[in-house]
Amino acid sequence: MEIFVEVAKLRSFSEAGRRLGLTRAMVSKHILQLEDKLQARLLHRSTREVSLTDVGQAYLAPCMATVAQAREAALVVAQTGADLAGPLRIQAPSSFGSEWLAGAVARFSLPHPLLEPLLYVDDALLDPIEHGFDLTIRVGGIPDVHALAMRPLAPCRAVLCAAPAYLARHGVPQAPQQLQQHRCLHFSHLTDGTQWHFARGAERQSVRVPAAFTANNGLVLQQAALAGLGIVYNTTFLAWRSLMEGTLVPVLADWELPLNHLSALYPASRQPSPKVRALIDFLVAEYQPDPPWDRELRAAGLLA
């Protein structure tokens, strides 16, 4: 199957042989044996070129997948018991990446001097497969459940907060609808845009807020809130230190915002390598069952 895949990609018995370290005659012999076993002709041969038959075209995709899985399995066996080594490409949202993931990846890497982490922080929803990431940390769900596998890492709680100076100037809202009279700092990647959703017991409210300031980066919004610009829709993993210090204070704390999750995503089409599995296990141990930022807030009475 591996030889057939190479011949199909290169459209040449000779080129496939050079790639695999085989003679042209040996490549031809293996293809003939495969066709004989399948009782089907996979390739058209001529003196100038090799092309796929209709059956060969249909057979190629599952063959490529099988060969890729076999190579991944061999890699797992080769790396079992060995130290983690080589590049490890990780992508994460910039706020979480800088505030929490960078330190965790550094601690994970210390016992593995041959490991080469590449941490790419960006709030754009990049396609992990297209961009070649081994592991992607994302807030929310999987964009394509067939292409990506997921492992939950931690709950991602949202919180409204503002600087005391802002609230002293503009007053403290007592109900979600009162946000329409306030300056709201909006994260542009929220699924429902500027419509914020609230729950309190069985009660539900949704409010379309005026976005006085919008950014695609939580750190930017945090700085705007600290400067007293308005009320920010934030995450506890980003706001926790400012809440603990009192430079930001919770707003509408008796109402709950939708709960999201931090998840680890990796290609579903292949077995995760030992270094990817080891990093996921390490992050799960760091963040579950209760992430450290929420533990700090709960101990201070700032989170239910």
Short mmCIF file of C-alpha atoms in Angstrom, two decimals:
data_model
loop_
_atom_site.label_atom_id
_atom_site.label_comp_id
_atom_site.label_asym_id
_atom_site.label_seq_id
_atom_site.Cartn_x
_atom_site.Cartn_y
_atom_site.Cartn_z
CA MET A 1 0.00 0.00 0.00
CA GLU A 2 2.84 2.38 0.83
CA ILE A 3 4.45 1.69 -2.54
CA PHE A 4 1.13 2.22 -4.34
CA VAL A 5 0.69 5.57 -2.59
CA GLU A 6 4.15 6.73 -3.68
CA VAL A 7 3.60 5.62 -7.29
CA ALA A 8 0.22 7.35 -7.35
CA LYS A 9 1.66 10.60 -5.97
CA LEU A 10 4.77 10.63 -8.18
CA ARG A 11 3.14 9.06 -11.28
CA SER A 12 6.34 7.07 -11.79
CA PHE A 13 7.61 3.61 -10.83
CA SER A 14 11.22 4.80 -11.04
CA GLU A 15 10.68 7.92 -8.89
CA ALA A 16 8.76 5.90 -6.30
CA GLY A 17 11.58 3.37 -6.21
CA ARG A 18 14.18 6.07 -5.64
CA ARG A 19 12.05 7.54 -2.84
CA LEU A 20 11.65 4.15 -1.14
CA GLY A 21 15.08 2.69 -1.89
CA LEU A 22 13.75 0.01 -4.27
CA THR A 23 14.45 -0.90 -7.85
CA ARG A 24 11.86 -0.13 -10.53
CA ALA A 25 11.35 -3.85 -11.03
CA MET A 26 10.65 -4.41 -7.34
CA VAL A 27 8.12 -1.54 -7.29
CA SER A 28 6.36 -3.02 -10.31
CA LYS A 29 6.32 -6.47 -8.68
CA HIS A 30 4.69 -5.13 -5.50
CA ILE A 31 2.03 -3.25 -7.49
CA LEU A 32 1.23 -6.35 -9.50
CA GLN A 33 0.91 -8.39 -6.29
CA LEU A 34 -1.44 -5.77 -4.82
CA GLU A 35 -3.61 -5.71 -7.95
CA ASP A 36 -3.69 -9.50 -7.98
CA LYS A 37 -4.78 -9.60 -4.35
CA LEU A 38 -7.52 -7.00 -4.96
CA GLN A 39 -8.51 -8.53 -8.30
CA ALA A 40 -8.57 -5.02 -9.75
CA ARG A 41 -6.37 -2.87 -11.97
CA LEU A 42 -5.16 0.21 -10.07
CA LEU A 43 -2.85 1.86 -12.59
CA HIS A 44 -2.67 2.56 -16.30
CA ARG A 45 0.90 2.01 -17.50
CA SER A 46 2.49 3.46 -20.62
CA THR A 47 6.06 4.11 -21.69
CA ARG A 48 5.68 7.79 -20.81
CA GLU A 49 3.46 7.98 -17.72
CA VAL A 50 1.54 6.18 -15.02
CA SER A 51 -2.02 7.21 -14.17
CA LEU A 52 -4.73 5.98 -11.83
CA THR A 53 -7.70 3.95 -12.99
CA ASP A 54 -11.11 4.82 -11.52
CA VAL A 55 -10.66 1.97 -9.04
CA GLY A 56 -7.16 3.19 -8.21
CA GLN A 57 -8.46 6.71 -7.60
CA ALA A 58 -11.09 5.39 -5.19
CA TYR A 59 -8.53 3.17 -3.44
CA LEU A 60 -5.94 5.93 -2.99
CA ALA A 61 -7.57 7.97 -0.19
CA PRO A 62 -8.11 5.07 2.26
CA CYS A 63 -4.61 3.80 1.42
CA MET A 64 -3.08 7.18 2.29
CA ALA A 65 -4.96 7.23 5.60
CA THR A 66 -3.85 3.69 6.44
CA VAL A 67 -0.22 4.40 5.60
CA ALA A 68 -0.28 7.58 7.70
CA GLN A 69 -1.76 5.71 10.67
CA ALA A 70 0.86 2.96 10.32
CA ARG A 71 3.64 5.54 10.37
CA GLU A 72 2.15 7.22 13.44
CA ALA A 73 1.88 3.86 15.20
CA ALA A 74 5.52 3.10 14.42
CA LEU A 75 6.50 6.51 15.80
CA VAL A 76 4.63 5.82 19.04
CA VAL A 77 6.47 2.53 19.46
CA ALA A 78 9.82 4.15 18.66
CA GLN A 79 9.27 6.91 21.19
CA THR A 80 7.87 4.75 24.00
CA GLY A 81 10.26 4.87 26.90
CA ALA A 82 12.34 7.60 25.28
CA ASP A 83 12.63 11.14 26.56
CA LEU A 84 10.32 13.66 24.95
CA ALA A 85 12.17 15.46 22.18
CA GLY A 86 11.78 17.61 19.12
CA PRO A 87 9.41 20.41 18.14
CA LEU A 88 6.02 20.69 19.87
CA ARG A 89 3.83 23.25 18.09
CA ILE A 90 1.17 24.77 20.38
CA GLN A 91 -1.40 27.47 19.63
CA ALA A 92 -3.47 29.30 22.25
CA PRO A 93 -5.47 32.50 22.79
CA SER A 94 -3.10 35.34 23.60
CA SER A 95 -4.60 36.15 27.01
CA PHE A 96 -4.58 32.59 28.29
CA GLY A 97 -1.29 31.83 26.59
CA SER A 98 0.56 34.67 28.27
CA GLU A 99 -1.19 34.57 31.66
CA TRP A 100 -1.21 30.80 32.31
CA LEU A 101 -0.05 28.53 29.49
CA ALA A 102 3.47 29.93 29.03
CA GLY A 103 4.43 29.12 32.62
CA ALA A 104 2.81 25.68 32.46
CA VAL A 105 4.65 24.78 29.24
CA ALA A 106 7.92 25.98 30.78
CA ARG A 107 7.40 23.78 33.87
CA PHE A 108 6.45 20.85 31.64
CA SER A 109 9.61 21.31 29.54
CA LEU A 110 12.12 21.49 32.40
CA PRO A 111 12.56 17.69 32.78
CA HIS A 112 12.80 17.28 28.98
CA PRO A 113 15.81 19.26 27.72
CA LEU A 114 15.46 17.85 24.19
CA LEU A 115 11.90 19.15 23.83
CA GLU A 116 11.46 22.25 21.64
CA PRO A 117 8.11 23.92 22.41
CA LEU A 118 6.88 26.49 19.89
CA LEU A 119 4.07 28.50 21.52
CA TYR A 120 2.03 30.60 19.10
CA VAL A 121 -0.45 32.96 20.81
CA ASP A 122 -3.20 34.48 18.69
CA ASP A 123 -6.88 35.19 19.24
CA ALA A 124 -7.73 34.31 15.62
CA LEU A 125 -9.55 30.98 15.25
CA LEU A 126 -6.84 29.36 13.15
CA ASP A 127 -7.35 25.93 11.62
CA PRO A 128 -5.02 23.68 13.67
CA ILE A 129 -4.56 21.15 10.85
CA GLU A 130 -3.98 23.72 8.11
CA HIS A 131 -1.38 25.54 10.23
CA GLY A 132 0.33 22.36 11.44
CA PHE A 133 -0.22 22.72 15.19
CA ASP A 134 0.29 19.60 17.31
CA LEU A 135 -1.98 21.00 20.02
CA THR A 136 -4.41 23.90 20.11
CA ILE A 137 -5.91 25.37 23.28
CA ARG A 138 -9.27 26.96 22.62
CA VAL A 139 -12.11 28.49 24.56
CA GLY A 140 -15.33 26.90 23.35
CA GLY A 141 -16.23 24.03 21.07
CA ILE A 142 -14.64 22.27 18.13
CA PRO A 143 -15.14 23.87 14.70
CA ASP A 144 -15.09 20.49 12.90
CA VAL A 145 -15.84 17.45 15.06
CA HIS A 146 -14.68 15.07 12.34
CA ALA A 147 -11.24 16.62 11.91
CA LEU A 148 -10.37 17.35 15.55
CA ALA A 149 -10.43 15.44 18.81
CA MET A 150 -10.97 17.28 22.08
CA ARG A 151 -10.05 16.86 25.72
CA PRO A 152 -11.52 19.30 28.28
CA LEU A 153 -8.95 21.13 30.38
CA ALA A 154 -10.89 23.49 32.65
CA PRO A 155 -14.10 25.46 33.03
CA CYS A 156 -13.81 28.97 31.61
CA ARG A 157 -15.99 31.30 33.68
CA ALA A 158 -16.92 34.81 32.59
CA VAL A 159 -17.26 37.83 34.87
CA LEU A 160 -18.33 41.44 34.43
CA CYS A 161 -16.04 43.90 36.20
CA ALA A 162 -15.03 47.52 36.21
CA ALA A 163 -12.58 49.86 37.90
CA PRO A 164 -13.86 51.46 41.13
CA ALA A 165 -13.23 54.89 39.59
CA TYR A 166 -15.58 54.14 36.68
CA LEU A 167 -18.35 52.94 39.02
CA ALA A 168 -17.87 56.01 41.23
CA ARG A 169 -18.47 58.25 38.21
CA HIS A 170 -21.27 56.32 36.49
CA GLY A 171 -22.93 54.33 39.26
CA VAL A 172 -23.24 50.59 39.83
CA PRO A 173 -25.81 48.76 37.67
CA GLN A 174 -28.29 46.76 39.73
CA ALA A 175 -29.87 44.77 36.85
CA PRO A 176 -28.68 43.57 33.43
CA GLN A 177 -30.95 45.99 31.55
CA GLN A 178 -29.17 48.93 33.20
CA LEU A 179 -26.04 48.04 31.20
CA GLN A 180 -27.66 49.85 28.28
CA GLN A 181 -26.90 53.11 30.12
CA HIS A 182 -23.24 52.18 30.67
CA ARG A 183 -20.05 52.09 28.65
CA CYS A 184 -19.39 48.42 27.88
CA LEU A 185 -16.08 46.94 26.75
CA HIS A 186 -16.76 44.19 24.25
CA PHE A 187 -14.76 41.13 23.16
CA SER A 188 -15.34 40.84 19.42
CA HIS A 189 -15.12 37.02 19.33
CA LEU A 190 -18.25 36.50 21.47
CA THR A 191 -20.62 34.26 19.49
CA ASP A 192 -23.71 36.47 19.98
CA GLY A 193 -21.95 39.76 19.35
CA THR A 194 -22.96 42.54 21.72
CA GLN A 195 -25.87 40.58 23.14
CA TRP A 196 -24.88 39.47 26.67
CA HIS A 197 -26.80 36.67 28.39
CA PHE A 198 -27.54 36.40 32.13
CA ALA A 199 -29.06 33.77 34.41
CA ARG A 200 -30.16 33.85 38.04
CA GLY A 201 -31.88 30.68 39.17
CA ALA A 202 -34.70 30.09 36.67
CA GLU A 203 -34.62 33.71 35.47
CA ARG A 204 -33.01 34.55 32.12
CA GLN A 205 -32.21 37.91 30.56
CA SER A 206 -30.43 38.98 27.39
CA VAL A 207 -29.23 42.53 26.83
CA ARG A 208 -27.90 44.20 23.70
CA VAL A 209 -25.20 46.42 25.17
CA PRO A 210 -23.64 49.54 23.66
CA ALA A 211 -20.03 48.71 22.82
CA ALA A 212 -18.03 51.79 23.81
CA PHE A 213 -14.79 49.93 23.09
CA THR A 214 -14.26 46.69 21.15
CA ALA A 215 -11.14 44.51 20.82
CA ASN A 216 -10.30 40.99 19.76
CA ASN A 217 -7.88 40.57 22.66
CA GLY A 218 -8.76 40.11 26.32
CA LEU A 219 -5.55 41.75 27.56
CA VAL A 220 -6.42 44.92 25.64
CA LEU A 221 -9.91 45.01 27.17
CA GLN A 222 -8.44 44.41 30.62
CA GLN A 223 -6.18 47.45 30.27
CA ALA A 224 -9.08 49.58 29.09
CA ALA A 225 -11.13 48.51 32.11
CA LEU A 226 -8.26 49.24 34.51
CA ALA A 227 -8.02 52.72 32.99
CA GLY A 228 -11.66 53.28 33.96
CA LEU A 229 -13.13 53.20 30.45
CA GLY A 230 -16.11 50.97 31.23
CA ILE A 231 -17.52 47.59 32.25
CA VAL A 232 -15.67 44.66 30.69
CA TYR A 233 -16.90 41.17 29.80
CA ASN A 234 -13.91 39.21 31.04
CA THR A 235 -12.75 35.71 31.96
CA THR A 236 -11.80 34.76 35.49
CA PHE A 237 -8.43 33.40 34.30
CA LEU A 238 -7.56 36.90 33.11
CA ALA A 239 -9.35 39.11 35.66
CA TRP A 240 -8.52 37.14 38.82
CA ARG A 241 -5.42 39.11 39.88
CA SER A 242 -7.09 42.50 39.39
CA LEU A 243 -10.15 41.27 41.28
CA MET A 244 -7.96 40.05 44.13
CA GLU A 245 -6.11 43.38 44.27
CA GLY A 246 -9.32 45.42 44.02
CA THR A 247 -8.24 47.33 40.91
CA LEU A 248 -11.31 45.76 39.28
CA VAL A 249 -14.51 44.87 41.13
CA PRO A 250 -17.30 42.47 40.09
CA VAL A 251 -20.45 43.90 38.53
CA LEU A 252 -23.85 42.13 38.72
CA ALA A 253 -22.19 39.36 40.73
CA ASP A 254 -25.55 37.80 41.61
CA TRP A 255 -26.12 37.01 37.92
CA GLU A 256 -24.30 34.22 36.07
CA LEU A 257 -22.82 34.53 32.60
CA PRO A 258 -22.69 31.50 30.22
CA LEU A 259 -20.12 28.89 31.24
CA ASN A 260 -17.57 27.93 28.62
CA HIS A 261 -14.62 25.52 28.67
CA LEU A 262 -10.95 25.51 27.85
CA SER A 263 -10.23 22.54 25.61
CA ALA A 264 -7.18 20.85 24.10
CA LEU A 265 -7.65 20.07 20.41
CA TYR A 266 -5.54 17.80 18.24
CA PRO A 267 -6.03 16.10 14.85
CA ALA A 268 -8.46 13.20 15.14
CA SER A 269 -6.98 11.45 12.11
CA ARG A 270 -3.81 10.39 13.87
CA GLN A 271 -2.68 9.03 17.21
CA PRO A 272 -1.37 11.85 19.40
CA SER A 273 2.39 11.58 19.88
CA PRO A 274 3.80 10.83 23.34
CA LYS A 275 4.82 14.48 23.82
CA VAL A 276 1.32 15.74 22.96
CA ARG A 277 -0.30 13.18 25.27
CA ALA A 278 2.15 14.04 28.04
CA LEU A 279 1.49 17.78 27.74
CA ILE A 280 -2.29 17.28 27.79
CA ASP A 281 -2.00 15.06 30.88
CA PHE A 282 0.18 17.72 32.53
CA LEU A 283 -2.33 20.50 31.80
CA VAL A 284 -5.25 18.40 33.05
CA ALA A 285 -3.37 17.87 36.32
CA GLU A 286 -2.67 21.63 36.52
CA TYR A 287 -6.23 22.81 35.88
CA GLN A 288 -8.61 20.10 37.13
CA PRO A 289 -10.86 19.65 38.97
CA ASP A 290 -10.80 23.35 39.84
CA PRO A 291 -8.42 25.74 38.02
CA PRO A 292 -6.03 27.71 40.26
CA TRP A 293 -7.39 31.15 39.24
CA ASP A 294 -10.91 30.14 40.35
CA ARG A 295 -9.58 28.63 43.59
CA GLU A 296 -7.93 31.94 44.46
CA LEU A 297 -11.14 33.88 43.78
CA ARG A 298 -13.27 31.40 45.70
CA ALA A 299 -10.96 31.51 48.72
CA ALA A 300 -11.27 35.32 48.71
CA GLY A 301 -15.08 35.12 48.54
CA LEU A 302 -15.14 36.63 45.04
CA LEU A 303 -16.55 33.54 43.32
CA ALA A 304 -19.44 31.33 44.37
#
